[in-house]
PDB file of C-alpha atoms and ligand atoms in Angstrom:
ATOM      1  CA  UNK T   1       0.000   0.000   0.000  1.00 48.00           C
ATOM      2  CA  UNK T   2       1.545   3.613  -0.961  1.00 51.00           C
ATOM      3  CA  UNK T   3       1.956   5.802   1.317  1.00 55.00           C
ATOM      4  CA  UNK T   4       2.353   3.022   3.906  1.00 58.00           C
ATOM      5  CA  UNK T   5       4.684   3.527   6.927  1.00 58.00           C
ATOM      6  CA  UNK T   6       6.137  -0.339   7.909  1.00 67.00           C
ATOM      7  CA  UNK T   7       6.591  -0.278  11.958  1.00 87.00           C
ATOM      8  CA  UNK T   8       9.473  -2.063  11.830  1.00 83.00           C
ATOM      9  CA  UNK T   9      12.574  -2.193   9.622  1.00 90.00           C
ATOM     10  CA  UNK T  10      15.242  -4.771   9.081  1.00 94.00           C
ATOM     11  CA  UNK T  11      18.504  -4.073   6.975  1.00 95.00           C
ATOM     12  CA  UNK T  12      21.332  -5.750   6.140  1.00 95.00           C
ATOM     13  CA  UNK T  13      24.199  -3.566   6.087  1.00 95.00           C
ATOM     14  CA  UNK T  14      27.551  -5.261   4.210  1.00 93.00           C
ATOM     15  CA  UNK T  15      31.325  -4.299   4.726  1.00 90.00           C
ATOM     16  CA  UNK T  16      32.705  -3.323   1.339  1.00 83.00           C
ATOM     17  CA  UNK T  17      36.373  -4.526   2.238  1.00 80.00           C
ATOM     18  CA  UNK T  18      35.842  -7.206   4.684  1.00 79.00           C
ATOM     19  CA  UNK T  19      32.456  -8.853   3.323  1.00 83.00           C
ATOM     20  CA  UNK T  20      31.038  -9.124   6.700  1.00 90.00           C
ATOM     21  CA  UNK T  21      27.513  -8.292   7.195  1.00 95.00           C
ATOM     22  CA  UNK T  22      25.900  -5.819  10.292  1.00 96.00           C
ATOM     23  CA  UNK T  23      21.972  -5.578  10.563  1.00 97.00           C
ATOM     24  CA  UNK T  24      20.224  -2.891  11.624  1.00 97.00           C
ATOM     25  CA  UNK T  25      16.564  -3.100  13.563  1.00 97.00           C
ATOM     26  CA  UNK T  26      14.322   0.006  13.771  1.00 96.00           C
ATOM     27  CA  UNK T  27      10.792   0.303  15.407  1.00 96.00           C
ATOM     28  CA  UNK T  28       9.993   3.319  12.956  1.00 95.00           C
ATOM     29  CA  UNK T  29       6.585   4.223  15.394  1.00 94.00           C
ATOM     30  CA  UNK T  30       9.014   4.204  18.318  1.00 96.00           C
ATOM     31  CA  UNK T  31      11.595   5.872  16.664  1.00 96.00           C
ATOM     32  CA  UNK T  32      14.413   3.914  17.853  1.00 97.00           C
ATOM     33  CA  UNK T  33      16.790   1.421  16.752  1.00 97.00           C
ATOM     34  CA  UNK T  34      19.769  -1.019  17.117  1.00 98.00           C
ATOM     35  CA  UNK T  35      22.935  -1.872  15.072  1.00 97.00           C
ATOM     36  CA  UNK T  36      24.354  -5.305  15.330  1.00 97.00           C
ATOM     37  CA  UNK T  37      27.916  -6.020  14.246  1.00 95.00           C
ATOM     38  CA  UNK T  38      28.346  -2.690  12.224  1.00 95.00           C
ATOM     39  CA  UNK T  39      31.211  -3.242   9.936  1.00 93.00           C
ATOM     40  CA  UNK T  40      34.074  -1.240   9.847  1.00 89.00           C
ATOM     41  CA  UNK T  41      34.110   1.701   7.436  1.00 90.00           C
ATOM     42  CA  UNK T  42      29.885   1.753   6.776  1.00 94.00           C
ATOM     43  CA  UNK T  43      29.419   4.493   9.897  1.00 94.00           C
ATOM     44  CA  UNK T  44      28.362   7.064   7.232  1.00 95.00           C
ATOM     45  CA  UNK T  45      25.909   4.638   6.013  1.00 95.00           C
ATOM     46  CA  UNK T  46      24.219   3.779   8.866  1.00 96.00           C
ATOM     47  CA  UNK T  47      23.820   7.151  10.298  1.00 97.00           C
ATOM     48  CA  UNK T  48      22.241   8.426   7.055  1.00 96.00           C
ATOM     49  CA  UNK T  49      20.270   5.177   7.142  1.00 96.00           C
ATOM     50  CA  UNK T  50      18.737   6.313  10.875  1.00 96.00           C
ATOM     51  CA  UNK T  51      18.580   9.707   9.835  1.00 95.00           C
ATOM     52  CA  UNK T  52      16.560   8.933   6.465  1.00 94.00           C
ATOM     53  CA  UNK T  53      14.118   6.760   9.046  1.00 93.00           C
ATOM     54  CA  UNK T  54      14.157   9.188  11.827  1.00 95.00           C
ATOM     55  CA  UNK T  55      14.962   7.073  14.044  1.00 96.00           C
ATOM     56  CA  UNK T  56      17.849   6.718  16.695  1.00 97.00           C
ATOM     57  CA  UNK T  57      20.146   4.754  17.428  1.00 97.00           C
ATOM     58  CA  UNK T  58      20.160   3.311  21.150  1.00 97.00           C
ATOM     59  CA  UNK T  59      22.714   0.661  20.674  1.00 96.00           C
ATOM     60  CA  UNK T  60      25.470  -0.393  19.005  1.00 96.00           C
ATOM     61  CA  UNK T  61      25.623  -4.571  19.506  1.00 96.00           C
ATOM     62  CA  UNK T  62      28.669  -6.843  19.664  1.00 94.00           C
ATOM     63  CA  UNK T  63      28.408 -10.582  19.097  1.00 94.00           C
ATOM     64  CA  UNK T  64      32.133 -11.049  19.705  1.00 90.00           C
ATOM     65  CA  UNK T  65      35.487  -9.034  18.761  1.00 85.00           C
ATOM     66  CA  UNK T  66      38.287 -10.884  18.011  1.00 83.00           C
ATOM     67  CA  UNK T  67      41.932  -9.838  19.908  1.00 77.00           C
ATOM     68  CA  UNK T  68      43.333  -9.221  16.724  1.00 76.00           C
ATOM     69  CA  UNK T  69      40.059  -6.579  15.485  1.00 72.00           C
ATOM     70  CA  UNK T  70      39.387  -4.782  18.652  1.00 68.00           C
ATOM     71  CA  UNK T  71      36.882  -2.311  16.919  1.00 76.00           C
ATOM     72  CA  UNK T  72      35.343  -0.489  19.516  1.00 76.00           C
ATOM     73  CA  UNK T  73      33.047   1.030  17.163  1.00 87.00           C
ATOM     74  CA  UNK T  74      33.734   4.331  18.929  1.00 85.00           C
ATOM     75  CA  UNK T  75      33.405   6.577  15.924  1.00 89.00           C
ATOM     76  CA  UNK T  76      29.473   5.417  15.735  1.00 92.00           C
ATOM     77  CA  UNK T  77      28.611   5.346  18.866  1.00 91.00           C
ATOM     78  CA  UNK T  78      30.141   9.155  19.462  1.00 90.00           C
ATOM     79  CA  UNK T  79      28.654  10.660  16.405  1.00 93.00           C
ATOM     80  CA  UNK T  80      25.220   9.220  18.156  1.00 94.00           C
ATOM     81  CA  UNK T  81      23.899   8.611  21.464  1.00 92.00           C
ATOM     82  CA  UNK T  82      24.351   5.071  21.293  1.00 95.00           C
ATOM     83  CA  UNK T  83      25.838   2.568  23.471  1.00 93.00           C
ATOM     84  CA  UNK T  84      27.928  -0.011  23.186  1.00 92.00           C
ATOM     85  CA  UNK T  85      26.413  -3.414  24.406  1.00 92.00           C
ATOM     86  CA  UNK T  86      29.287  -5.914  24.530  1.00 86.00           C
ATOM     87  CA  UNK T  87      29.924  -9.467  26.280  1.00 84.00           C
ATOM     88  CA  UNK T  88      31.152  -9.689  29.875  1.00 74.00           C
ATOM     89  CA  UNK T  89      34.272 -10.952  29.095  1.00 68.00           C
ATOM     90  CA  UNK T  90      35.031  -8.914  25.935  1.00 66.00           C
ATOM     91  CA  UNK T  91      38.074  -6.620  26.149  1.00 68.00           C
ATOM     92  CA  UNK T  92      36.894  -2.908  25.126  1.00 70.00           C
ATOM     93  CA  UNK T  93      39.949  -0.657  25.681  1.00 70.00           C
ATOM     94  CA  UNK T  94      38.894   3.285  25.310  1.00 70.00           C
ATOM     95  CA  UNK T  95      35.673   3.014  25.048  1.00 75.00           C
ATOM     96  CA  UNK T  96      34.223   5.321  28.420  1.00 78.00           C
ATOM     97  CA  UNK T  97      32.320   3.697  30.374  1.00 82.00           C
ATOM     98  CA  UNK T  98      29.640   5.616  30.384  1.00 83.00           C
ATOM     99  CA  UNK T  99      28.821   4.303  26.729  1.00 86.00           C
ATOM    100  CA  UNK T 100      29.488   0.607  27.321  1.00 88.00           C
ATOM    101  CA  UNK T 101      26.679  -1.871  28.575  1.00 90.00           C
ATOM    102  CA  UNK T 102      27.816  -5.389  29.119  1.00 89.00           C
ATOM    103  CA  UNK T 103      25.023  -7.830  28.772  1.00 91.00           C
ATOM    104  CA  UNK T 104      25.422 -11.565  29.594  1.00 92.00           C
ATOM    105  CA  UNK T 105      22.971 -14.824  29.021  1.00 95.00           C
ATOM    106  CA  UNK T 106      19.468 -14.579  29.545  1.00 96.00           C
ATOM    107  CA  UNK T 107      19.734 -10.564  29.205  1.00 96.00           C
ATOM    108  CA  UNK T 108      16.940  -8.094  27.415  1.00 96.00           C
ATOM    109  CA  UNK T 109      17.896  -4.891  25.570  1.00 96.00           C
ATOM    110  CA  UNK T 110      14.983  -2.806  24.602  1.00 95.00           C
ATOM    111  CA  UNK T 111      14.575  -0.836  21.753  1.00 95.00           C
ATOM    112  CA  UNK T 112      11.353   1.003  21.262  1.00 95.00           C
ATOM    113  CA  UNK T 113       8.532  -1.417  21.682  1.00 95.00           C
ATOM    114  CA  UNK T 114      11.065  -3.615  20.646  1.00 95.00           C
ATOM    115  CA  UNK T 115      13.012  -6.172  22.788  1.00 96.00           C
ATOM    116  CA  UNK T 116      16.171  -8.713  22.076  1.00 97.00           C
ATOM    117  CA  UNK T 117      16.777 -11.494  23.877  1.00 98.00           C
ATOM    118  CA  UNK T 118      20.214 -11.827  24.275  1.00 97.00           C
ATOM    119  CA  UNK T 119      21.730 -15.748  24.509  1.00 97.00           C
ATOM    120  CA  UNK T 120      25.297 -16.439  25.897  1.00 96.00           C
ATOM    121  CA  UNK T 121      27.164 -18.372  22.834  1.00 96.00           C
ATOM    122  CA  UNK T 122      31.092 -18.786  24.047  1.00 94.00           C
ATOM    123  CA  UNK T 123      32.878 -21.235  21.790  1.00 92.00           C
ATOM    124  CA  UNK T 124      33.964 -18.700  18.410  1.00 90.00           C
ATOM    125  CA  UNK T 125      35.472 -16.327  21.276  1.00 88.00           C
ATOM    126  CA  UNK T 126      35.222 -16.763  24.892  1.00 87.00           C
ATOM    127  CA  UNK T 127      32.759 -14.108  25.345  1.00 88.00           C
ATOM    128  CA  UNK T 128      30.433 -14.602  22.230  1.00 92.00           C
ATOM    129  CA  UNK T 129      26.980 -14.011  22.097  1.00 95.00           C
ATOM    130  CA  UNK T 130      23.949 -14.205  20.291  1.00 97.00           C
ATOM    131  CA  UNK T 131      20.734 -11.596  19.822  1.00 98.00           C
ATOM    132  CA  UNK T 132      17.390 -12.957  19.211  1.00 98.00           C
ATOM    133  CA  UNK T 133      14.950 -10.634  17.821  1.00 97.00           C
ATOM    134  CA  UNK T 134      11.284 -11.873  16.654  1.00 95.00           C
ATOM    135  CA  UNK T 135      12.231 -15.642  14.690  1.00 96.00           C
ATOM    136  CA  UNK T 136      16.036 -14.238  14.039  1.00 97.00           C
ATOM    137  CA  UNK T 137      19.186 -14.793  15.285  1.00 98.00           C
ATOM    138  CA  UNK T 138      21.777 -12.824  15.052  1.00 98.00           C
ATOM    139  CA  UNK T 139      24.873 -15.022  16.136  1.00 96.00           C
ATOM    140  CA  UNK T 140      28.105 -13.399  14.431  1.00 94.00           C
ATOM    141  CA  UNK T 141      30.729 -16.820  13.407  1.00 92.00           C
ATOM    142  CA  UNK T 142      29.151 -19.036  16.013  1.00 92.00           C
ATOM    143  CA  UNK T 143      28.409 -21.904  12.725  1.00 90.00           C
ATOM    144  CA  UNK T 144      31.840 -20.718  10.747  1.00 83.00           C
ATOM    145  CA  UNK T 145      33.521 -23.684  12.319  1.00 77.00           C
ATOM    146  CA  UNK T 146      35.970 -22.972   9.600  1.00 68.00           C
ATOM    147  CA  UNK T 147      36.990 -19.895  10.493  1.00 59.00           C
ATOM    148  CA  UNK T 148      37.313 -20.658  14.221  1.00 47.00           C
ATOM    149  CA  UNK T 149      39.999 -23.392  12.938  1.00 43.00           C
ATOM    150  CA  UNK T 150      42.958 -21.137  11.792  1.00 43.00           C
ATOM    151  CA  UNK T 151      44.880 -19.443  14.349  1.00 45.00           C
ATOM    152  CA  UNK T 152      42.167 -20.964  16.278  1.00 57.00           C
ATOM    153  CA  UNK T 153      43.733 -19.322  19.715  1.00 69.00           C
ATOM    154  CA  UNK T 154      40.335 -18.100  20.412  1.00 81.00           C
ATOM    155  CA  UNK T 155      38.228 -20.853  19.589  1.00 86.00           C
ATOM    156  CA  UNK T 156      36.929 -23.090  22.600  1.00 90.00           C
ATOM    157  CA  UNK T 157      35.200 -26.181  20.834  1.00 92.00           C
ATOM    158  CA  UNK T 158      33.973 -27.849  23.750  1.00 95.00           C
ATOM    159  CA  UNK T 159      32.450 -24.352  24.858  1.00 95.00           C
ATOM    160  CA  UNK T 160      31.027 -24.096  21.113  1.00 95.00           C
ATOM    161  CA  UNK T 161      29.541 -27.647  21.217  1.00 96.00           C
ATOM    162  CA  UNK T 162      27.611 -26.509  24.575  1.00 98.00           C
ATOM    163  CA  UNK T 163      26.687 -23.419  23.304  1.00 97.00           C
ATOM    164  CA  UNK T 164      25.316 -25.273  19.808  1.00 97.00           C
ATOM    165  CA  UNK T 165      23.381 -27.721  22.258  1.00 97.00           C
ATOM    166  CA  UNK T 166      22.079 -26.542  24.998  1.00 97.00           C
ATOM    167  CA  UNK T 167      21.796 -22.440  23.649  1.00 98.00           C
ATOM    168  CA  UNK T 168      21.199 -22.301  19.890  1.00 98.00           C
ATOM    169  CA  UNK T 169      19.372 -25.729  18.993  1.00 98.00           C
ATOM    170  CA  UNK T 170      16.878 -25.207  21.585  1.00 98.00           C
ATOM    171  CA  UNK T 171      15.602 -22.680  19.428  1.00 98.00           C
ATOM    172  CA  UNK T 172      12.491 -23.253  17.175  1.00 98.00           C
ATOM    173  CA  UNK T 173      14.318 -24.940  14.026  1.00 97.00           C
ATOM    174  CA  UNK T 174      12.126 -21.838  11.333  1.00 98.00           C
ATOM    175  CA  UNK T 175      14.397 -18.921  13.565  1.00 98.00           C
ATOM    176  CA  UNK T 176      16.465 -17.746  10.421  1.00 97.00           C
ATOM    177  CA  UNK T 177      19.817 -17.403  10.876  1.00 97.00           C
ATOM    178  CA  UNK T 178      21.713 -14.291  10.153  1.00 97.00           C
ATOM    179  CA  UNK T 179      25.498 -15.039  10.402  1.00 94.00           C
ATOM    180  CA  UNK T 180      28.379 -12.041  10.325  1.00 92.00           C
ATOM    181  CA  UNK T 181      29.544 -13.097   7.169  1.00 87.00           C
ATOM    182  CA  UNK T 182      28.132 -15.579   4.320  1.00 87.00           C
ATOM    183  CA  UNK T 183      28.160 -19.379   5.280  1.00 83.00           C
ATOM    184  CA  UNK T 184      28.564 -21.265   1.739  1.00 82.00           C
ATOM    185  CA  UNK T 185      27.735 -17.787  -0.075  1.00 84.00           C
ATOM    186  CA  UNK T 186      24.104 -17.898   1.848  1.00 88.00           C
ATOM    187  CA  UNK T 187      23.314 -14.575   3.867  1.00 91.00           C
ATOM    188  CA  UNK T 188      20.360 -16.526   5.767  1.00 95.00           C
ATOM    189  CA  UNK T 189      19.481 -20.560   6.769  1.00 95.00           C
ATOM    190  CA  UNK T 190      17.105 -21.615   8.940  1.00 97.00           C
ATOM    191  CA  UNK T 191      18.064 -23.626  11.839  1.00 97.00           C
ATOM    192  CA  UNK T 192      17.374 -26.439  10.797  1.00 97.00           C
ATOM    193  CA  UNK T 193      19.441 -26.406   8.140  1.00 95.00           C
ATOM    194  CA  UNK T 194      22.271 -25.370  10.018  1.00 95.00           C
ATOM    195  CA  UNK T 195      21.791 -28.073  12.330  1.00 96.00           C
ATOM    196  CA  UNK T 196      21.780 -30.787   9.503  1.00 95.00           C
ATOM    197  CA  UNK T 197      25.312 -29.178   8.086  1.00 93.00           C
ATOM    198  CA  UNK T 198      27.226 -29.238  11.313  1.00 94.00           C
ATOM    199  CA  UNK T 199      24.909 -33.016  12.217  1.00 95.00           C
ATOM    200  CA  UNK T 200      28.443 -35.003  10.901  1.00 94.00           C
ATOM    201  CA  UNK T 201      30.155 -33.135  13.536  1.00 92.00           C
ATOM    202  CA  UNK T 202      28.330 -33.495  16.111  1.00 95.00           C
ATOM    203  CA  UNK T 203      26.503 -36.678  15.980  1.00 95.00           C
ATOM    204  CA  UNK T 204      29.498 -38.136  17.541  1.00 96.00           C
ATOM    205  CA  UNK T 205      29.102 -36.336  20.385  1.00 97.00           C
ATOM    206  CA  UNK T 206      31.058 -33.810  22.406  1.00 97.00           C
ATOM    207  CA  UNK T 207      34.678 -35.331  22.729  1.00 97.00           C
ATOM    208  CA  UNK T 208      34.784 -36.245  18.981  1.00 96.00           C
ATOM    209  CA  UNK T 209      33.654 -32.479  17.928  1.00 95.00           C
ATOM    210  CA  UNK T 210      36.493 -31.353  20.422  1.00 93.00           C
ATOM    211  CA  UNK T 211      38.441 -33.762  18.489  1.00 92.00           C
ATOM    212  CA  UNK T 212      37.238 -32.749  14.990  1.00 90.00           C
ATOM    213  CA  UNK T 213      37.707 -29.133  15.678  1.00 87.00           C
ATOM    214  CA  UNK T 214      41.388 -29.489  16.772  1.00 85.00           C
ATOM    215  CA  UNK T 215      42.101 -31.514  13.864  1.00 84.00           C
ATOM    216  CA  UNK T 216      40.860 -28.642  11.440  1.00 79.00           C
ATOM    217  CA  UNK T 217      43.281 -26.092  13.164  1.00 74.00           C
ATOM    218  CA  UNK T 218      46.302 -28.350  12.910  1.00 70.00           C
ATOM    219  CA  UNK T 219      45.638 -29.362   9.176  1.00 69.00           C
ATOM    220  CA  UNK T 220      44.567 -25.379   8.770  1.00 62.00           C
ATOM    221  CA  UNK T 221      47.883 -24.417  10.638  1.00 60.00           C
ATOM    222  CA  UNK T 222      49.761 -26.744   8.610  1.00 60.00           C
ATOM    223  CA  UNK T 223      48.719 -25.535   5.237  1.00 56.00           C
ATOM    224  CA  UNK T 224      49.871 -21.887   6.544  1.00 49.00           C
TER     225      UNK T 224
HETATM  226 ZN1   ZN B   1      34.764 -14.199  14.387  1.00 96.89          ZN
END
């Protein structure tokens, strides 16, 4: 319908350089919204996204930053009045703390009318997590199994396998799946089908994922 004003507004934002994705989640009634996972270098973008909507920005979200990437995202959360909502465990050097929220497991973040559950995921980093809005999930590398492998310092598979189990799977298997960067060139999957991909892995059980994962990094290492 013309003229039609959609409450609520989900958008994809991609990183030019790095191919990772961010999303951003407005309640235009409310006139509020949240970034997840911005990526580097698309700050323009997603203020002139929020301004365009007239909406602002309440939150900047972190499903994990790795040692080696601290972005702080301080550049969009200064030019706004955002916050940055980050792990307990994550490492956010010179960010103030007046603009840093640390959320664990079993936390809600409101935006709006809107709220997002948020689910404790360690296993890709120590201090992963995961945002559930509505039937998504917003989960960063939590399925790149592959990219946990190399230089896999951070990578905790027996943390990941609980995580996957007891965290993720529990989930209705229609939540779509948003990951922070393409899995097999797809931008979405349902749960389900994420859980039959990573099935040969974990059918086994817990030891012989541990097992399997710590294979992949040595064979990954080796080819280095
Ligand atoms: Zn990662």
């Amino acid at each position: 319908m013309l003229g039609r004003v959609m409450p609520l507004q989900f958008r994809p934002i991609e990183g030019l350089q790095t191919g990772l994705i961010g999303y951003l989640l407005a309640d235009l009634a409310e006139k509020a919204a949240v970034v997840i996972d911005p990526p580097r270098g698309q700050t323009e973008l997603i203020l002139a996204l929020s301004e365009e909507r007239g909406v602002e920005l309440k939150y900047v979200l972190r499903t994990h930053v790795h040692a080696a990437d601290a972005d702080t995202c301080e550049e969009l959360c200064s030019r706004t009045s955002a916050c940055l909502l980050a792990g307990d465990e994550l490492e956010m050097a010179g960010m103030p703390a007046a603009r840093l929220r640390r959320a664990g497991h079993g936390a809600t973040i409101p935006f709006g009318a809107e709220t997002i559950d948020v689910i404790g995921s360690p296993g890709h980093t120590h201090g992963s997590l995961s945002f559930l809005w509505q039937d998504r999930l917003f989960c960063g590398d939590l399925f790149d199994l592959d990219c946990c492998a190399p230089g896999g310092g951070e990578a905790e598979p027996g943390r990941l396998f609980d995580s996957l189990v007891r965290r993720v799977f529990v989930l209705p298997e229609e939540t779509l799946v948003f990951p922070a960067h393409p899995i097999e060139a797809r931008r979405v999957a349902t749960l389900e089908e994420l859980k039959m991909r990573l099935a040969p892995m974990m059918q086994h059980g817990r030891d012989t994922f541990i097992t399997g994962m710590l294979a992949r990094r040595t064979t990954s290492a080796a080819a280095l």
